[in-house]
């Protein structure tokens, strides 16, 4: 497990908005080491961490991250994108869904948005705060967002002080452009 640059950027966004987090219901999907979810919990949000039910090792990493950060009260649930499970059905309405670098494999994009859509049906005002690393100019969420009646706002990294080299960069080889998005329902009635 590794803390990817996207997680650091999303944690910075949470820190920048920390005064709005106390009491908010926050779910992190694809949490891994859970940096954004841990940050949200430390800022007073009511956090639930999740990773794939099919990857028990990842769920254990989420639990260890909570223990290491003195957050034993933070629940960890197994949610597999695109699958309706008892844990998914039992989730209370969320205010914010966190997703750091989950838009990694294009074949997962629709399963992720299907899961997010289900959660948006529980609370139509919920927002998905997502960071992703640009890996290919050919990959786009636009058609899927339209299909699932969602809209997306690009958040410039400099607007929340995440454009610094020590935040959005990585020592790993290759290109590491990180983008920040806020996704919500596109419905005009909201």
mmCIF file of C-alpha atoms in Angstrom:
data_model
loop_
_atom_site.group_PDB
_atom_site.id
_atom_site.type_symbol
_atom_site.label_atom_id
_atom_site.label_comp_id
_atom_site.label_asym_id
_atom_site.label_seq_id
_atom_site.Cartn_x
_atom_site.Cartn_y
_atom_site.Cartn_z
ATOM 1 C CA UNK A 1 0.000 0.000 0.000
ATOM 2 C CA UNK A 2 1.196 3.459 -0.908
ATOM 3 C CA UNK A 3 -0.009 7.023 -0.355
ATOM 4 C CA UNK A 4 -0.443 8.211 -3.940
ATOM 5 C CA UNK A 5 -0.206 11.912 -4.871
ATOM 6 C CA UNK A 6 -3.978 12.011 -5.456
ATOM 7 C CA UNK A 7 -4.602 11.145 -1.801
ATOM 8 C CA UNK A 8 -2.361 13.977 -0.656
ATOM 9 C CA UNK A 9 -4.141 16.457 -2.938
ATOM 10 C CA UNK A 10 -7.588 15.320 -1.725
ATOM 11 C CA UNK A 11 -6.409 15.548 1.901
ATOM 12 C CA UNK A 12 -5.254 19.116 1.166
ATOM 13 C CA UNK A 13 -8.726 19.920 -0.242
ATOM 14 C CA UNK A 14 -10.301 18.553 2.944
ATOM 15 C CA UNK A 15 -7.919 20.569 5.106
ATOM 16 C CA UNK A 16 -8.713 23.703 3.091
ATOM 17 C CA UNK A 17 -12.444 23.063 3.778
ATOM 18 C CA UNK A 18 -11.972 21.752 7.327
ATOM 19 C CA UNK A 19 -14.381 24.250 8.910
ATOM 20 C CA UNK A 20 -17.260 22.816 6.854
ATOM 21 C CA UNK A 21 -16.582 19.182 7.842
ATOM 22 C CA UNK A 22 -17.683 18.801 11.505
ATOM 23 C CA UNK A 23 -20.792 16.633 11.659
ATOM 24 C CA UNK A 24 -20.814 15.861 7.911
ATOM 25 C CA UNK A 25 -21.432 12.256 6.874
ATOM 26 C CA UNK A 26 -18.438 11.271 4.747
ATOM 27 C CA UNK A 27 -17.762 7.999 2.934
ATOM 28 C CA UNK A 28 -14.403 7.245 1.368
ATOM 29 C CA UNK A 29 -14.571 4.669 -1.430
ATOM 30 C CA UNK A 30 -11.494 2.753 -2.574
ATOM 31 C CA UNK A 31 -9.852 4.043 0.598
ATOM 32 C CA UNK A 32 -6.663 1.961 0.704
ATOM 33 C CA UNK A 33 -4.459 3.644 3.326
ATOM 34 C CA UNK A 34 -7.321 6.120 3.867
ATOM 35 C CA UNK A 35 -5.445 9.433 4.069
ATOM 36 C CA UNK A 36 -8.424 11.559 2.895
ATOM 37 C CA UNK A 37 -10.883 9.739 5.162
ATOM 38 C CA UNK A 38 -8.524 9.998 8.132
ATOM 39 C CA UNK A 39 -8.127 13.739 7.462
ATOM 40 C CA UNK A 40 -11.919 14.169 7.286
ATOM 41 C CA UNK A 41 -12.351 12.289 10.585
ATOM 42 C CA UNK A 42 -9.639 14.375 12.264
ATOM 43 C CA UNK A 43 -11.523 17.484 11.061
ATOM 44 C CA UNK A 44 -14.729 16.323 12.774
ATOM 45 C CA UNK A 45 -16.616 14.509 10.022
ATOM 46 C CA UNK A 46 -18.538 11.297 10.698
ATOM 47 C CA UNK A 47 -16.493 9.041 8.422
ATOM 48 C CA UNK A 48 -17.000 5.562 7.010
ATOM 49 C CA UNK A 49 -14.076 4.018 5.137
ATOM 50 C CA UNK A 50 -14.610 1.451 2.407
ATOM 51 C CA UNK A 51 -12.664 -0.627 -0.010
ATOM 52 C CA UNK A 52 -13.492 -3.668 -2.071
ATOM 53 C CA UNK A 53 -15.149 -6.544 -0.255
ATOM 54 C CA UNK A 54 -13.098 -8.745 -2.587
ATOM 55 C CA UNK A 55 -9.835 -7.336 -1.142
ATOM 56 C CA UNK A 56 -9.841 -8.135 2.598
ATOM 57 C CA UNK A 57 -6.206 -7.017 2.825
ATOM 58 C CA UNK A 58 -7.260 -3.501 1.791
ATOM 59 C CA UNK A 59 -9.993 -3.471 4.423
ATOM 60 C CA UNK A 60 -7.423 -4.485 7.026
ATOM 61 C CA UNK A 61 -5.160 -1.616 5.896
ATOM 62 C CA UNK A 62 -8.090 0.788 6.421
ATOM 63 C CA UNK A 63 -8.544 -0.569 9.963
ATOM 64 C CA UNK A 64 -4.818 -0.253 10.710
ATOM 65 C CA UNK A 65 -4.821 3.335 9.453
ATOM 66 C CA UNK A 66 -7.652 4.101 11.882
ATOM 67 C CA UNK A 67 -5.783 2.445 14.760
ATOM 68 C CA UNK A 68 -2.544 4.287 13.965
ATOM 69 C CA UNK A 69 -4.430 7.601 13.951
ATOM 70 C CA UNK A 70 -6.394 6.975 17.174
ATOM 71 C CA UNK A 71 -9.690 6.661 15.291
ATOM 72 C CA UNK A 72 -10.954 3.224 16.376
ATOM 73 C CA UNK A 73 -14.575 4.448 16.093
ATOM 74 C CA UNK A 74 -14.357 4.879 12.299
ATOM 75 C CA UNK A 75 -16.244 1.998 10.645
ATOM 76 C CA UNK A 76 -14.708 0.105 7.733
ATOM 77 C CA UNK A 77 -17.042 -1.615 5.270
ATOM 78 C CA UNK A 78 -16.507 -3.741 2.199
ATOM 79 C CA UNK A 79 -18.084 -2.171 -0.891
ATOM 80 C CA UNK A 80 -17.402 -3.521 -4.347
ATOM 81 C CA UNK A 81 -18.159 -0.961 -7.045
ATOM 82 C CA UNK A 82 -21.157 -1.845 -9.170
ATOM 83 C CA UNK A 83 -22.454 -4.490 -6.718
ATOM 84 C CA UNK A 84 -25.430 -4.043 -4.446
ATOM 85 C CA UNK A 85 -24.576 -5.500 -1.060
ATOM 86 C CA UNK A 86 -26.069 -5.426 2.434
ATOM 87 C CA UNK A 87 -23.333 -3.004 3.483
ATOM 88 C CA UNK A 88 -24.173 -0.655 0.613
ATOM 89 C CA UNK A 89 -27.903 -0.856 1.371
ATOM 90 C CA UNK A 90 -27.268 -0.213 5.076
ATOM 91 C CA UNK A 91 -25.230 2.957 4.536
ATOM 92 C CA UNK A 92 -26.907 6.093 5.846
ATOM 93 C CA UNK A 93 -27.241 9.072 3.504
ATOM 94 C CA UNK A 94 -23.875 10.748 2.968
ATOM 95 C CA UNK A 95 -22.999 14.418 2.542
ATOM 96 C CA UNK A 96 -19.636 13.840 0.857
ATOM 97 C CA UNK A 97 -18.125 10.844 -0.933
ATOM 98 C CA UNK A 98 -14.338 10.860 -1.186
ATOM 99 C CA UNK A 99 -12.567 9.074 -4.028
ATOM 100 C CA UNK A 100 -8.822 9.361 -4.422
ATOM 101 C CA UNK A 101 -7.418 7.922 -7.650
ATOM 102 C CA UNK A 102 -10.301 5.478 -8.143
ATOM 103 C CA UNK A 103 -10.631 6.471 -11.803
ATOM 104 C CA UNK A 104 -7.614 4.338 -12.620
ATOM 105 C CA UNK A 105 -8.943 1.630 -14.946
ATOM 106 C CA UNK A 106 -11.536 2.716 -17.551
ATOM 107 C CA UNK A 107 -13.398 -0.594 -17.227
ATOM 108 C CA UNK A 108 -14.191 0.379 -13.589
ATOM 109 C CA UNK A 109 -15.508 3.887 -14.333
ATOM 110 C CA UNK A 110 -19.146 2.889 -14.803
ATOM 111 C CA UNK A 111 -19.169 0.581 -11.767
ATOM 112 C CA UNK A 112 -17.837 3.462 -9.656
ATOM 113 C CA UNK A 113 -20.453 5.885 -10.975
ATOM 114 C CA UNK A 114 -23.211 3.287 -10.528
ATOM 115 C CA UNK A 115 -22.288 3.008 -6.858
ATOM 116 C CA UNK A 116 -22.084 6.797 -6.502
ATOM 117 C CA UNK A 117 -25.470 7.156 -8.233
ATOM 118 C CA UNK A 118 -27.038 4.753 -5.726
ATOM 119 C CA UNK A 119 -25.649 6.891 -2.888
ATOM 120 C CA UNK A 120 -26.872 10.074 -4.594
ATOM 121 C CA UNK A 121 -30.371 8.618 -4.672
ATOM 122 C CA UNK A 122 -30.238 8.442 -0.844
ATOM 123 C CA UNK A 123 -29.179 12.107 -0.636
ATOM 124 C CA UNK A 124 -29.484 14.026 -3.919
ATOM 125 C CA UNK A 125 -27.311 16.836 -2.522
ATOM 126 C CA UNK A 126 -24.306 14.581 -1.882
ATOM 127 C CA UNK A 127 -21.088 15.501 -3.663
ATOM 128 C CA UNK A 128 -18.293 13.238 -4.863
ATOM 129 C CA UNK A 129 -14.939 14.893 -4.156
ATOM 130 C CA UNK A 130 -12.465 13.096 -6.358
ATOM 131 C CA UNK A 131 -8.857 13.422 -7.361
ATOM 132 C CA UNK A 132 -7.328 11.471 -10.193
ATOM 133 C CA UNK A 133 -4.034 11.243 -11.987
ATOM 134 C CA UNK A 134 -4.190 12.002 -15.698
ATOM 135 C CA UNK A 135 -3.005 8.836 -17.382
ATOM 136 C CA UNK A 136 -4.433 9.106 -20.881
ATOM 137 C CA UNK A 137 -6.072 11.847 -22.916
ATOM 138 C CA UNK A 138 -8.354 9.130 -24.337
ATOM 139 C CA UNK A 139 -10.027 8.445 -20.980
ATOM 140 C CA UNK A 140 -13.086 10.521 -20.204
ATOM 141 C CA UNK A 141 -15.962 10.453 -17.739
ATOM 142 C CA UNK A 142 -18.092 12.845 -19.783
ATOM 143 C CA UNK A 143 -20.361 10.297 -21.496
ATOM 144 C CA UNK A 144 -20.856 8.328 -18.269
ATOM 145 C CA UNK A 145 -21.642 11.463 -16.283
ATOM 146 C CA UNK A 146 -24.266 12.364 -18.877
ATOM 147 C CA UNK A 147 -25.682 8.817 -18.794
ATOM 148 C CA UNK A 148 -25.999 8.883 -14.977
ATOM 149 C CA UNK A 149 -27.382 12.452 -14.901
ATOM 150 C CA UNK A 150 -24.342 13.887 -13.132
ATOM 151 C CA UNK A 151 -22.316 17.034 -13.593
ATOM 152 C CA UNK A 152 -18.690 17.724 -12.886
ATOM 153 C CA UNK A 153 -16.836 20.843 -11.814
ATOM 154 C CA UNK A 154 -13.066 20.972 -12.205
ATOM 155 C CA UNK A 155 -11.379 22.541 -9.156
ATOM 156 C CA UNK A 156 -8.005 24.168 -9.931
ATOM 157 C CA UNK A 157 -5.321 22.929 -7.540
ATOM 158 C CA UNK A 158 -4.103 26.469 -6.894
ATOM 159 C CA UNK A 159 -7.544 27.375 -5.481
ATOM 160 C CA UNK A 160 -6.769 25.266 -2.390
ATOM 161 C CA UNK A 161 -2.977 25.534 -2.278
ATOM 162 C CA UNK A 162 -2.385 22.052 -3.721
ATOM 163 C CA UNK A 163 -0.346 23.170 -6.705
ATOM 164 C CA UNK A 164 2.880 23.040 -4.701
ATOM 165 C CA UNK A 165 5.519 20.575 -5.811
ATOM 166 C CA UNK A 166 5.627 18.895 -2.400
ATOM 167 C CA UNK A 167 1.868 18.182 -2.513
ATOM 168 C CA UNK A 168 0.855 17.159 -6.021
ATOM 169 C CA UNK A 169 4.138 15.661 -7.184
ATOM 170 C CA UNK A 170 5.687 12.262 -6.676
ATOM 171 C CA UNK A 171 9.186 10.804 -6.777
ATOM 172 C CA UNK A 172 7.813 8.028 -8.980
ATOM 173 C CA UNK A 173 8.861 8.115 -12.648
ATOM 174 C CA UNK A 174 6.454 9.387 -15.296
ATOM 175 C CA UNK A 175 3.834 12.118 -15.565
ATOM 176 C CA UNK A 176 1.920 12.952 -12.394
ATOM 177 C CA UNK A 177 -0.680 15.551 -13.298
ATOM 178 C CA UNK A 178 -3.384 15.423 -10.635
ATOM 179 C CA UNK A 179 -6.875 16.823 -11.189
ATOM 180 C CA UNK A 180 -9.593 17.622 -8.649
ATOM 181 C CA UNK A 181 -13.287 17.182 -9.464
ATOM 182 C CA UNK A 182 -16.555 17.724 -7.630
ATOM 183 C CA UNK A 183 -19.298 15.545 -9.094
ATOM 184 C CA UNK A 184 -22.984 15.918 -8.233
ATOM 185 C CA UNK A 185 -26.423 15.309 -9.677
ATOM 186 C CA UNK A 186 -27.114 17.413 -12.761
ATOM 187 C CA UNK A 187 -30.826 17.684 -12.009
ATOM 188 C CA UNK A 188 -32.093 21.257 -12.216
ATOM 189 C CA UNK A 189 -34.436 20.772 -9.263
ATOM 190 C CA UNK A 190 -31.561 20.610 -6.765
#
